[in-house]
mmCIF file of C-alpha atoms and ligand atoms in Angstrom:
data_model
loop_
_atom_site.group_PDB
_atom_site.id
_atom_site.type_symbol
_atom_site.label_atom_id
_atom_site.label_comp_id
_atom_site.label_asym_id
_atom_site.label_seq_id
_atom_site.Cartn_x
_atom_site.Cartn_y
_atom_site.Cartn_z
ATOM 1 C CA MET A 1 -10.304 -12.584 59.971
ATOM 2 C CA SER A 2 -12.688 -9.397 61.708
ATOM 3 C CA ILE A 3 -12.079 -6.004 60.274
ATOM 4 C CA GLY A 4 -10.162 -4.108 62.639
ATOM 5 C CA GLU A 5 -7.502 -7.607 62.153
ATOM 6 C CA LEU A 6 -7.293 -6.570 58.977
ATOM 7 C CA LEU A 7 -6.327 -3.215 59.316
ATOM 8 C CA ARG A 8 -4.140 -3.464 62.011
ATOM 9 C CA PRO A 9 -0.217 -3.157 59.675
ATOM 10 C CA ARG A 10 1.510 -6.136 59.350
ATOM 11 C CA THR A 11 4.921 -6.195 60.893
ATOM 12 C CA THR A 12 5.572 -8.824 58.090
ATOM 13 C CA VAL A 13 5.503 -6.768 54.872
ATOM 14 C CA ASP A 14 8.825 -6.796 52.835
ATOM 15 C CA LEU A 15 9.026 -2.940 51.630
ATOM 16 C CA THR A 16 12.872 -4.103 50.847
ATOM 17 C CA LYS A 17 11.174 -4.299 47.142
ATOM 18 C CA ARG A 18 9.980 -0.570 45.819
ATOM 19 C CA PRO A 19 9.262 -0.552 42.007
ATOM 20 C CA ARG A 20 7.311 2.517 42.330
ATOM 21 C CA ARG A 21 11.234 4.369 42.523
ATOM 22 C CA LEU A 22 11.426 3.880 39.040
ATOM 23 C CA ARG A 23 8.372 5.758 37.752
ATOM 24 C CA SER A 24 8.976 9.035 40.262
ATOM 25 C CA SER A 25 9.196 11.182 37.473
ATOM 26 C CA ALA A 26 8.578 11.834 33.739
ATOM 27 C CA ALA A 27 12.829 11.313 33.636
ATOM 28 C CA MET A 28 13.085 8.378 35.535
ATOM 29 C CA ARG A 29 10.197 6.362 33.405
ATOM 30 C CA GLU A 30 11.554 7.473 29.933
ATOM 31 C CA LEU A 31 15.239 5.776 31.241
ATOM 32 C CA VAL A 32 14.002 2.600 31.905
ATOM 33 C CA ARG A 33 11.321 2.289 29.439
ATOM 34 C CA GLU A 34 11.742 -1.077 27.342
ATOM 35 C CA HIS A 35 10.328 -0.805 24.093
ATOM 36 C CA ALA A 36 9.565 2.232 21.300
ATOM 37 C CA VAL A 37 8.061 2.509 18.045
ATOM 38 C CA ARG A 38 9.825 3.432 15.448
ATOM 39 C CA VAL A 39 8.625 5.625 13.002
ATOM 40 C CA GLY A 40 10.168 3.702 10.048
ATOM 41 C CA SER A 41 9.015 1.005 11.615
ATOM 42 C CA LEU A 42 5.420 1.465 9.907
ATOM 43 C CA VAL A 43 3.777 0.604 7.320
ATOM 44 C CA GLN A 44 1.147 2.858 5.276
ATOM 45 C CA PRO A 45 -1.831 1.136 3.518
ATOM 46 C CA LEU A 46 -2.509 2.760 0.566
ATOM 47 C CA PHE A 47 -5.871 2.940 -1.544
ATOM 48 C CA VAL A 48 -5.332 3.244 -4.898
ATOM 49 C CA VAL A 49 -8.760 3.460 -7.373
ATOM 50 C CA ASP A 50 -9.115 3.834 -11.006
ATOM 51 C CA PRO A 51 -11.028 6.465 -12.950
ATOM 52 C CA GLY A 52 -14.524 5.001 -12.359
ATOM 53 C CA GLN A 53 -14.241 4.376 -9.098
ATOM 54 C CA PRO A 54 -14.980 6.428 -5.777
ATOM 55 C CA GLN A 55 -12.566 8.422 -4.275
ATOM 56 C CA GLY A 56 -11.387 10.581 -1.177
ATOM 57 C CA GLU A 57 -12.316 9.271 2.232
ATOM 58 C CA ILE A 58 -13.887 6.005 3.125
ATOM 59 C CA SER A 59 -16.952 6.769 5.427
ATOM 60 C CA SER A 60 -15.876 3.487 8.383
ATOM 61 C CA MET A 61 -12.243 4.479 8.390
ATOM 62 C CA PRO A 62 -12.139 9.029 9.397
ATOM 63 C CA GLY A 63 -8.965 9.511 8.229
ATOM 64 C CA VAL A 64 -8.294 6.890 5.163
ATOM 65 C CA PHE A 65 -8.631 7.997 1.448
ATOM 66 C CA ARG A 66 -8.723 6.425 -1.349
ATOM 67 C CA TYR A 67 -6.366 7.796 -4.180
ATOM 68 C CA THR A 68 -5.695 7.779 -7.715
ATOM 69 C CA VAL A 69 -3.237 7.136 -9.238
ATOM 70 C CA GLU A 70 -2.674 10.641 -10.320
ATOM 71 C CA ASN A 71 -2.384 11.961 -6.439
ATOM 72 C CA VAL A 72 -0.984 8.879 -5.167
ATOM 73 C CA ALA A 73 2.642 9.871 -5.659
ATOM 74 C CA ALA A 74 1.802 12.874 -3.613
ATOM 75 C CA GLU A 75 0.558 11.607 -0.852
ATOM 76 C CA CYS A 76 4.076 9.524 -0.665
ATOM 77 C CA ARG A 77 5.822 12.310 -0.803
ATOM 78 C CA GLU A 78 4.809 14.091 2.741
ATOM 79 C CA LEU A 79 5.140 9.922 3.594
ATOM 80 C CA ALA A 80 7.718 10.103 3.011
ATOM 81 C CA ALA A 81 8.727 13.780 4.932
ATOM 82 C CA LEU A 82 7.847 12.103 7.840
ATOM 83 C CA GLY A 83 9.922 9.254 7.766
ATOM 84 C CA ILE A 84 7.781 6.901 6.858
ATOM 85 C CA LYS A 85 9.679 4.448 4.940
ATOM 86 C CA ALA A 86 7.250 1.550 3.256
ATOM 87 C CA VAL A 87 3.629 1.954 1.854
ATOM 88 C CA LEU A 88 1.489 -1.129 1.156
ATOM 89 C CA LEU A 89 -0.489 -0.701 -2.220
ATOM 90 C CA PHE A 90 -4.332 -1.677 -2.468
ATOM 91 C CA GLY A 91 -5.968 -1.440 -6.135
ATOM 92 C CA ILE A 92 -9.198 -0.851 -6.571
ATOM 93 C CA PRO A 93 -10.128 -1.748 -10.208
ATOM 94 C CA ASP A 94 -12.923 -0.557 -12.689
ATOM 95 C CA PHE A 95 -13.222 -4.326 -14.320
ATOM 96 C CA LYS A 96 -14.042 -6.896 -12.357
ATOM 97 C CA ASP A 97 -14.877 -11.105 -13.962
ATOM 98 C CA SER A 98 -14.687 -14.314 -12.547
ATOM 99 C CA VAL A 99 -10.726 -14.601 -13.418
ATOM 100 C CA ALA A 100 -9.413 -11.569 -12.390
ATOM 101 C CA SER A 101 -8.330 -10.332 -15.179
ATOM 102 C CA SER A 102 -7.193 -6.784 -14.418
ATOM 103 C CA ALA A 103 -4.432 -8.044 -11.430
ATOM 104 C CA HIS A 104 -2.115 -9.085 -13.727
ATOM 105 C CA ASP A 105 -2.606 -6.385 -16.725
ATOM 106 C CA PRO A 106 0.603 -4.023 -17.381
ATOM 107 C CA ALA A 107 -1.994 -0.995 -17.422
ATOM 108 C CA GLY A 108 -3.750 -2.439 -14.153
ATOM 109 C CA VAL A 109 -3.771 0.192 -11.487
ATOM 110 C CA VAL A 110 -1.366 -0.892 -9.238
ATOM 111 C CA GLN A 111 0.914 -1.596 -12.319
ATOM 112 C CA ARG A 112 0.661 2.531 -12.621
ATOM 113 C CA ALA A 113 0.464 3.399 -8.872
ATOM 114 C CA ILE A 114 4.240 1.731 -8.869
ATOM 115 C CA ARG A 115 5.262 3.345 -11.848
ATOM 116 C CA ALA A 116 4.063 6.612 -10.359
ATOM 117 C CA ILE A 117 5.378 5.984 -6.924
ATOM 118 C CA LYS A 118 8.904 4.238 -8.008
ATOM 119 C CA ARG A 119 9.285 7.420 -10.654
ATOM 120 C CA ASP A 120 8.765 10.631 -8.559
ATOM 121 C CA VAL A 121 9.342 9.426 -4.876
ATOM 122 C CA PRO A 122 12.053 6.184 -5.697
ATOM 123 C CA GLU A 123 13.372 6.274 -1.889
ATOM 124 C CA MET A 124 10.080 5.104 -0.496
ATOM 125 C CA LEU A 125 9.966 1.074 -0.396
ATOM 126 C CA VAL A 126 6.484 -0.216 -2.212
ATOM 127 C CA ILE A 127 5.009 -3.198 -1.515
ATOM 128 C CA ALA A 128 2.786 -4.550 -3.509
ATOM 129 C CA ASP A 129 -0.599 -6.625 -1.716
ATOM 130 C CA LEU A 130 -1.399 -9.600 -3.895
ATOM 131 C CA CYS A 131 -4.753 -10.824 -4.112
ATOM 132 C CA ASN A 132 -7.273 -11.346 -6.188
ATOM 133 C CA CYS A 133 -10.256 -10.513 -4.435
ATOM 134 C CA GLU A 134 -10.663 -6.797 -5.838
ATOM 135 C CA TYR A 135 -10.590 -8.335 -9.165
ATOM 136 C CA THR A 136 -12.735 -10.982 -9.285
ATOM 137 C CA ASP A 137 -17.041 -10.284 -9.666
ATOM 138 C CA HIS A 138 -17.387 -12.983 -6.971
ATOM 139 C CA GLY A 139 -14.968 -11.121 -4.439
ATOM 140 C CA HIS A 140 -13.407 -14.443 -3.798
ATOM 141 C CA CYS A 141 -9.544 -14.116 -3.042
ATOM 142 C CA GLY A 142 -9.133 -17.258 -6.336
ATOM 143 C CA ILE A 143 -10.240 -19.206 -9.127
ATOM 144 C CA LEU A 144 -13.391 -21.220 -8.279
ATOM 145 C CA ASP A 145 -13.818 -24.161 -9.687
ATOM 146 C CA GLU A 146 -17.579 -25.806 -10.741
ATOM 147 C CA ALA A 147 -18.535 -26.725 -7.838
ATOM 148 C CA GLY A 148 -17.612 -22.888 -6.387
ATOM 149 C CA ASP A 149 -14.970 -23.361 -4.783
ATOM 150 C CA VAL A 150 -11.573 -22.218 -4.668
ATOM 151 C CA ASP A 151 -9.243 -24.010 -7.300
ATOM 152 C CA ASN A 152 -5.655 -23.478 -4.597
ATOM 153 C CA ASP A 153 -3.571 -24.162 -7.272
ATOM 154 C CA ALA A 154 -5.129 -22.353 -10.223
ATOM 155 C CA THR A 155 -4.970 -19.798 -8.250
ATOM 156 C CA LEU A 156 -1.131 -19.972 -7.880
ATOM 157 C CA GLU A 157 -0.663 -19.452 -11.681
ATOM 158 C CA LEU A 158 -2.674 -16.287 -11.740
ATOM 159 C CA LEU A 159 -0.721 -14.629 -8.254
ATOM 160 C CA GLY A 160 2.818 -15.751 -10.609
ATOM 161 C CA ARG A 161 0.770 -13.587 -13.238
ATOM 162 C CA THR A 162 0.653 -10.714 -11.044
ATOM 163 C CA ALA A 163 3.914 -10.681 -9.417
ATOM 164 C CA LEU A 164 5.456 -10.755 -11.709
ATOM 165 C CA SER A 165 3.762 -7.308 -13.500
ATOM 166 C CA TYR A 166 4.340 -6.288 -10.589
ATOM 167 C CA ALA A 167 7.641 -6.695 -10.311
ATOM 168 C CA GLU A 168 8.116 -5.080 -14.150
ATOM 169 C CA ALA A 169 6.277 -2.374 -12.827
ATOM 170 C CA GLY A 170 9.258 -1.863 -10.203
ATOM 171 C CA VAL A 171 7.936 -3.008 -7.296
ATOM 172 C CA ASP A 172 10.153 -4.110 -4.076
ATOM 173 C CA VAL A 173 8.733 -6.622 -2.134
ATOM 174 C CA ILE A 174 5.519 -8.671 -2.460
ATOM 175 C CA ALA A 175 2.710 -9.350 -0.131
ATOM 176 C CA PRO A 176 0.373 -12.677 -1.627
ATOM 177 C CA SER A 177 -2.821 -11.734 1.065
ATOM 178 C CA ASP A 178 -4.630 -14.764 -0.394
ATOM 179 C CA MET A 179 -3.995 -17.653 1.827
ATOM 180 C CA MET A 180 -2.976 -20.421 -0.658
ATOM 181 C CA ASP A 181 -1.255 -23.156 -0.178
ATOM 182 C CA GLY A 182 2.248 -22.810 -1.720
ATOM 183 C CA ARG A 183 1.737 -19.873 -2.940
ATOM 184 C CA VAL A 184 4.549 -18.253 -1.596
ATOM 185 C CA GLY A 185 7.454 -21.059 -2.984
ATOM 186 C CA TYR A 186 5.330 -21.093 -6.126
ATOM 187 C CA LEU A 187 5.873 -17.206 -6.050
ATOM 188 C CA ARG A 188 9.747 -17.232 -5.230
ATOM 189 C CA ALA A 189 10.220 -19.566 -8.229
ATOM 190 C CA THR A 190 8.587 -17.350 -10.533
ATOM 191 C CA LEU A 191 10.028 -14.387 -9.258
ATOM 192 C CA ASP A 192 13.680 -16.374 -9.516
ATOM 193 C CA GLY A 193 13.017 -17.693 -12.998
ATOM 194 C CA SER A 194 12.808 -13.675 -14.639
ATOM 195 C CA SER A 195 15.032 -12.437 -13.334
ATOM 196 C CA PHE A 196 13.268 -10.694 -10.056
ATOM 197 C CA GLY A 197 15.481 -12.672 -7.448
ATOM 198 C CA SER A 198 15.688 -9.576 -5.409
ATOM 199 C CA ILE A 199 12.123 -8.542 -4.741
ATOM 200 C CA PRO A 200 11.635 -9.823 -1.457
ATOM 201 C CA ILE A 201 7.971 -11.861 -0.374
ATOM 202 C CA MET A 202 6.572 -10.541 2.715
ATOM 203 C CA SER A 203 3.565 -13.303 3.614
ATOM 204 C CA TYR A 204 0.495 -12.850 5.738
ATOM 205 C CA ALA A 205 1.462 -16.053 6.706
ATOM 206 C CA VAL A 206 -0.634 -16.250 9.695
ATOM 207 C CA LYS A 207 -4.342 -14.632 8.494
ATOM 208 C CA PHE A 208 -7.099 -15.283 10.005
ATOM 209 C CA ALA A 209 -10.900 -15.687 8.595
ATOM 210 C CA SER A 210 -11.491 -12.351 10.709
ATOM 211 C CA ALA A 211 -14.943 -9.991 11.144
ATOM 212 C CA PHE A 212 -12.027 -7.157 12.242
ATOM 213 C CA TYR A 213 -11.647 -6.495 8.169
ATOM 214 C CA GLY A 214 -14.893 -5.477 7.123
ATOM 215 C CA PRO A 215 -14.538 -1.646 7.073
ATOM 216 C CA PHE A 216 -11.806 -2.955 4.393
ATOM 217 C CA ARG A 217 -13.964 -4.906 2.400
ATOM 218 C CA GLU A 218 -16.172 -1.443 2.048
ATOM 219 C CA ALA A 219 -13.441 0.547 1.419
ATOM 220 C CA ALA A 220 -11.780 -2.210 -1.098
ATOM 221 C CA ASP A 221 -15.124 -3.395 -3.122
ATOM 222 C CA SER A 222 -14.072 -6.797 -1.553
ATOM 223 C CA THR A 223 -16.707 -8.385 0.043
ATOM 224 C CA PRO A 224 -18.040 -12.235 -1.689
ATOM 225 C CA GLN A 225 -20.947 -12.543 -2.940
ATOM 226 C CA PHE A 226 -21.599 -15.675 -1.107
ATOM 227 C CA GLY A 227 -19.849 -17.489 1.060
ATOM 228 C CA ASP A 228 -16.963 -16.460 2.803
ATOM 229 C CA ARG A 229 -12.959 -16.851 3.958
ATOM 230 C CA ARG A 230 -12.876 -20.152 5.309
ATOM 231 C CA THR A 231 -12.126 -22.505 3.294
ATOM 232 C CA TYR A 232 -8.301 -20.984 3.016
ATOM 233 C CA GLN A 233 -7.982 -18.320 6.332
ATOM 234 C CA MET A 234 -8.028 -19.832 9.422
ATOM 235 C CA ASP A 235 -9.664 -20.020 12.246
ATOM 236 C CA PRO A 236 -9.361 -17.385 14.833
ATOM 237 C CA ALA A 237 -9.876 -20.627 18.018
ATOM 238 C CA ASN A 238 -6.144 -21.715 16.364
ATOM 239 C CA ALA A 239 -2.246 -21.359 17.553
ATOM 240 C CA ARG A 240 -0.725 -24.395 16.871
ATOM 241 C CA GLU A 241 -2.222 -24.299 12.895
ATOM 242 C CA ALA A 242 -1.023 -20.071 13.239
ATOM 243 C CA LEU A 243 3.122 -21.987 13.501
ATOM 244 C CA ARG A 244 2.552 -24.277 10.728
ATOM 245 C CA GLU A 245 1.604 -21.825 8.641
ATOM 246 C CA ALA A 246 4.701 -19.963 9.334
ATOM 247 C CA LEU A 247 7.165 -22.158 9.120
ATOM 248 C CA ILE A 248 5.738 -24.142 5.997
ATOM 249 C CA ASP A 249 6.014 -20.283 4.672
ATOM 250 C CA LEU A 250 9.990 -19.886 5.681
ATOM 251 C CA ASP A 251 10.395 -23.379 4.586
ATOM 252 C CA GLU A 252 9.353 -22.114 1.319
ATOM 253 C CA GLY A 253 11.641 -18.676 1.745
ATOM 254 C CA ALA A 254 9.256 -16.680 2.561
ATOM 255 C CA ASP A 255 11.421 -12.902 3.237
ATOM 256 C CA PHE A 256 9.020 -11.494 5.839
ATOM 257 C CA LEU A 257 5.886 -13.140 7.932
ATOM 258 C CA ILE A 258 2.718 -11.448 8.516
ATOM 259 C CA VAL A 259 0.347 -11.986 11.601
ATOM 260 C CA LYS A 260 -3.092 -10.660 10.859
ATOM 261 C CA PRO A 261 -5.120 -9.303 12.356
ATOM 262 C CA ALA A 262 -3.005 -7.944 15.166
ATOM 263 C CA LEU A 263 -4.550 -6.705 18.415
ATOM 264 C CA ALA A 264 -6.749 -9.439 18.867
ATOM 265 C CA TYR A 265 -3.645 -12.117 18.156
ATOM 266 C CA MET A 266 -0.839 -10.842 20.177
ATOM 267 C CA ASP A 267 -0.053 -13.870 21.218
ATOM 268 C CA LEU A 268 0.568 -15.302 17.651
ATOM 269 C CA ILE A 269 3.159 -12.544 17.131
ATOM 270 C CA ARG A 270 5.099 -13.339 20.133
ATOM 271 C CA ALA A 271 5.218 -17.485 19.932
ATOM 272 C CA VAL A 272 6.049 -17.099 15.826
ATOM 273 C CA LYS A 273 8.948 -13.740 16.825
ATOM 274 C CA GLU A 274 9.604 -16.848 18.413
ATOM 275 C CA ILE A 275 10.124 -19.259 15.990
ATOM 276 C CA SER A 276 11.483 -17.539 13.443
ATOM 277 C CA ASP A 277 14.677 -16.021 11.925
ATOM 278 C CA VAL A 278 13.328 -13.361 9.982
ATOM 279 C CA PRO A 279 11.466 -10.142 10.274
ATOM 280 C CA VAL A 280 7.741 -10.502 11.761
ATOM 281 C CA ALA A 281 5.159 -7.576 10.630
ATOM 282 C CA CYS A 282 1.333 -7.643 12.497
ATOM 283 C CA TYR A 283 -1.107 -6.094 10.435
ATOM 284 C CA ASN A 284 -3.714 -3.561 12.481
ATOM 285 C CA VAL A 285 -6.557 -3.928 10.193
ATOM 286 C CA SER A 286 -9.512 -1.891 9.491
ATOM 287 C CA GLY A 287 -11.768 -2.454 12.196
ATOM 288 C CA GLU A 288 -8.842 -2.302 14.742
ATOM 289 C CA TYR A 289 -8.763 1.115 13.234
ATOM 290 C CA ALA A 290 -12.222 1.600 12.615
ATOM 291 C CA MET A 291 -13.234 0.910 16.705
ATOM 292 C CA VAL A 292 -10.305 3.420 17.742
ATOM 293 C CA LYS A 293 -12.021 5.666 15.756
ATOM 294 C CA ALA A 294 -15.057 5.789 16.853
ATOM 295 C CA ALA A 295 -14.610 5.220 20.070
ATOM 296 C CA GLY A 296 -12.781 8.697 20.037
ATOM 297 C CA ARG A 297 -14.918 10.640 17.851
ATOM 298 C CA ASN A 298 -17.832 9.725 20.878
ATOM 299 C CA GLY A 299 -15.197 10.607 23.702
ATOM 300 C CA TRP A 300 -15.911 7.256 24.727
ATOM 301 C CA ILE A 301 -11.478 7.230 25.081
ATOM 302 C CA ASP A 302 -8.266 9.473 24.097
ATOM 303 C CA GLU A 303 -7.841 8.410 21.202
ATOM 304 C CA ASN A 304 -3.957 9.059 20.896
ATOM 305 C CA ARG A 305 -3.583 8.363 23.685
ATOM 306 C CA THR A 306 -5.064 4.433 22.302
ATOM 307 C CA ILE A 307 -3.249 4.491 19.719
ATOM 308 C CA ASP A 308 0.254 5.243 21.089
ATOM 309 C CA GLU A 309 -0.180 2.524 23.501
ATOM 310 C CA ILE A 310 -1.712 0.003 20.800
ATOM 311 C CA LEU A 311 1.089 0.367 18.219
ATOM 312 C CA THR A 312 3.881 0.545 22.039
ATOM 313 C CA SER A 313 1.936 -2.732 22.425
ATOM 314 C CA PHE A 314 3.367 -3.969 18.775
ATOM 315 C CA VAL A 315 6.265 -3.419 19.584
ATOM 316 C CA ARG A 316 6.380 -5.198 23.020
ATOM 317 C CA ALA A 317 4.812 -8.613 21.643
ATOM 318 C CA GLY A 318 7.568 -8.951 19.337
ATOM 319 C CA ALA A 319 6.507 -6.667 16.285
ATOM 320 C CA ASP A 320 9.565 -5.806 14.096
ATOM 321 C CA ILE A 321 6.985 -3.974 11.495
ATOM 322 C CA ILE A 322 3.809 -2.527 12.253
ATOM 323 C CA ILE A 323 1.643 -2.138 9.069
ATOM 324 C CA THR A 324 -1.243 0.548 10.180
ATOM 325 C CA TYR A 325 -3.489 3.305 8.641
ATOM 326 C CA PHE A 326 -2.230 5.264 11.571
ATOM 327 C CA ALA A 327 1.173 5.355 10.450
ATOM 328 C CA LYS A 328 0.918 8.396 8.702
ATOM 329 C CA SER A 329 -1.057 10.092 12.212
ATOM 330 C CA TYR A 330 1.639 8.648 14.342
ATOM 331 C CA ALA A 331 4.598 10.600 12.184
ATOM 332 C CA GLN A 332 2.998 13.818 12.315
ATOM 333 C CA ARG A 333 2.382 13.550 15.876
ATOM 334 C CA HIS A 334 5.352 12.377 16.807
ATOM 335 C CA ARG A 335 7.751 14.356 14.544
ATOM 336 C CA THR A 336 11.197 14.682 15.653
HETATM 337 C C1 LIG B 1 -7.125 -9.045 0.458
HETATM 338 C C2 LIG B 1 -6.995 -8.377 2.183
HETATM 339 C C3 LIG B 1 -7.803 -8.001 3.001
HETATM 340 C C4 LIG B 1 -7.170 -7.383 3.939
HETATM 341 C C5 LIG B 1 -6.074 -7.088 3.351
HETATM 342 N N1 LIG B 1 -5.755 -7.815 1.995
HETATM 343 C C6 LIG B 1 -9.719 -8.313 3.579
HETATM 344 C C7 LIG B 1 -9.510 -9.811 3.360
HETATM 345 O O1 LIG B 1 -8.788 -10.796 3.736
HETATM 346 O O2 LIG B 1 -10.877 -9.800 3.180
HETATM 347 C C8 LIG B 1 -7.882 -6.777 5.496
HETATM 348 C C9 LIG B 1 -7.122 -5.108 5.684
HETATM 349 C C10 LIG B 1 -8.271 -4.832 6.569
HETATM 350 O O3 LIG B 1 -8.728 -5.709 6.852
HETATM 351 O O4 LIG B 1 -7.165 -3.489 6.999
HETATM 352 N N2 LIG B 1 -7.519 -10.624 0.389
#
């Protein structure tokens, strides 16, 4: 076909359908908008440190801070005033050993933080991440056997003890992120057997062995001292296995399911949403945050527009709840 022929107007083109009509003004676009981020569905992760640990801003996560037990409640009060309903706590203890003793210490950093927040800002929902990697000297998420492998069943008992100590401190939701088999059922039975039957379990059901956790491990000082997490976290190549994990956790009594990371796993947010009947959360992890901040600081992207686009896309993909380090700044920019 010649250029002349290509440029000739085609009388057969159908212009009865003009989607651009509904994009003609800001008001029209607002009218037909299908999805929106609700500030009330955002969860702000918070790092809480023991006195001997570094405080202040995390270098690879500009705008994200490590708090002490003394100042974490004040941060929660600010978040509550912005309309944020829930925080997800991570502890960074002074003491680590091979069996994560400080994880279930009734006077541990997370237990103290839960008490402080529930005392000062009782309306704030406190979700506690439940894992051992911040509390073990080897940095793995469970107890090691003689061969140096994570011992699944011995780790369950440890998780149960820590969950009970969080419950006793007044936690609202327990969020196990260790990826041991059977932990949701084990924790459900443990909580129910100790008069904590009303505490829901938000399971990191679909959690991948991801390079996107890099900045978190720096922040939480939880990098494994040898090996990696691939014998318990999932292979990023697997989607059907993700659904299997989600179904197992539902069957064991999970009240919420988390897909983590989020950005590179939007297909699984949608898929988990379709096969489940509980709220689905996605975790917009530290590496996803760091990439946006780095590019924004270099002037390579418009940071705020990028954040809004990403969070809206999680909603479009099916996320009911978004766990994100952008929660506070998003709420500040979208004050009503
Ligand atoms: C603990 C845990 C991790 C994250 C949340 N809980 C680290 C890991 O599994 O290595 C990552 C969160 C983030 O990157 O923002 N197991």
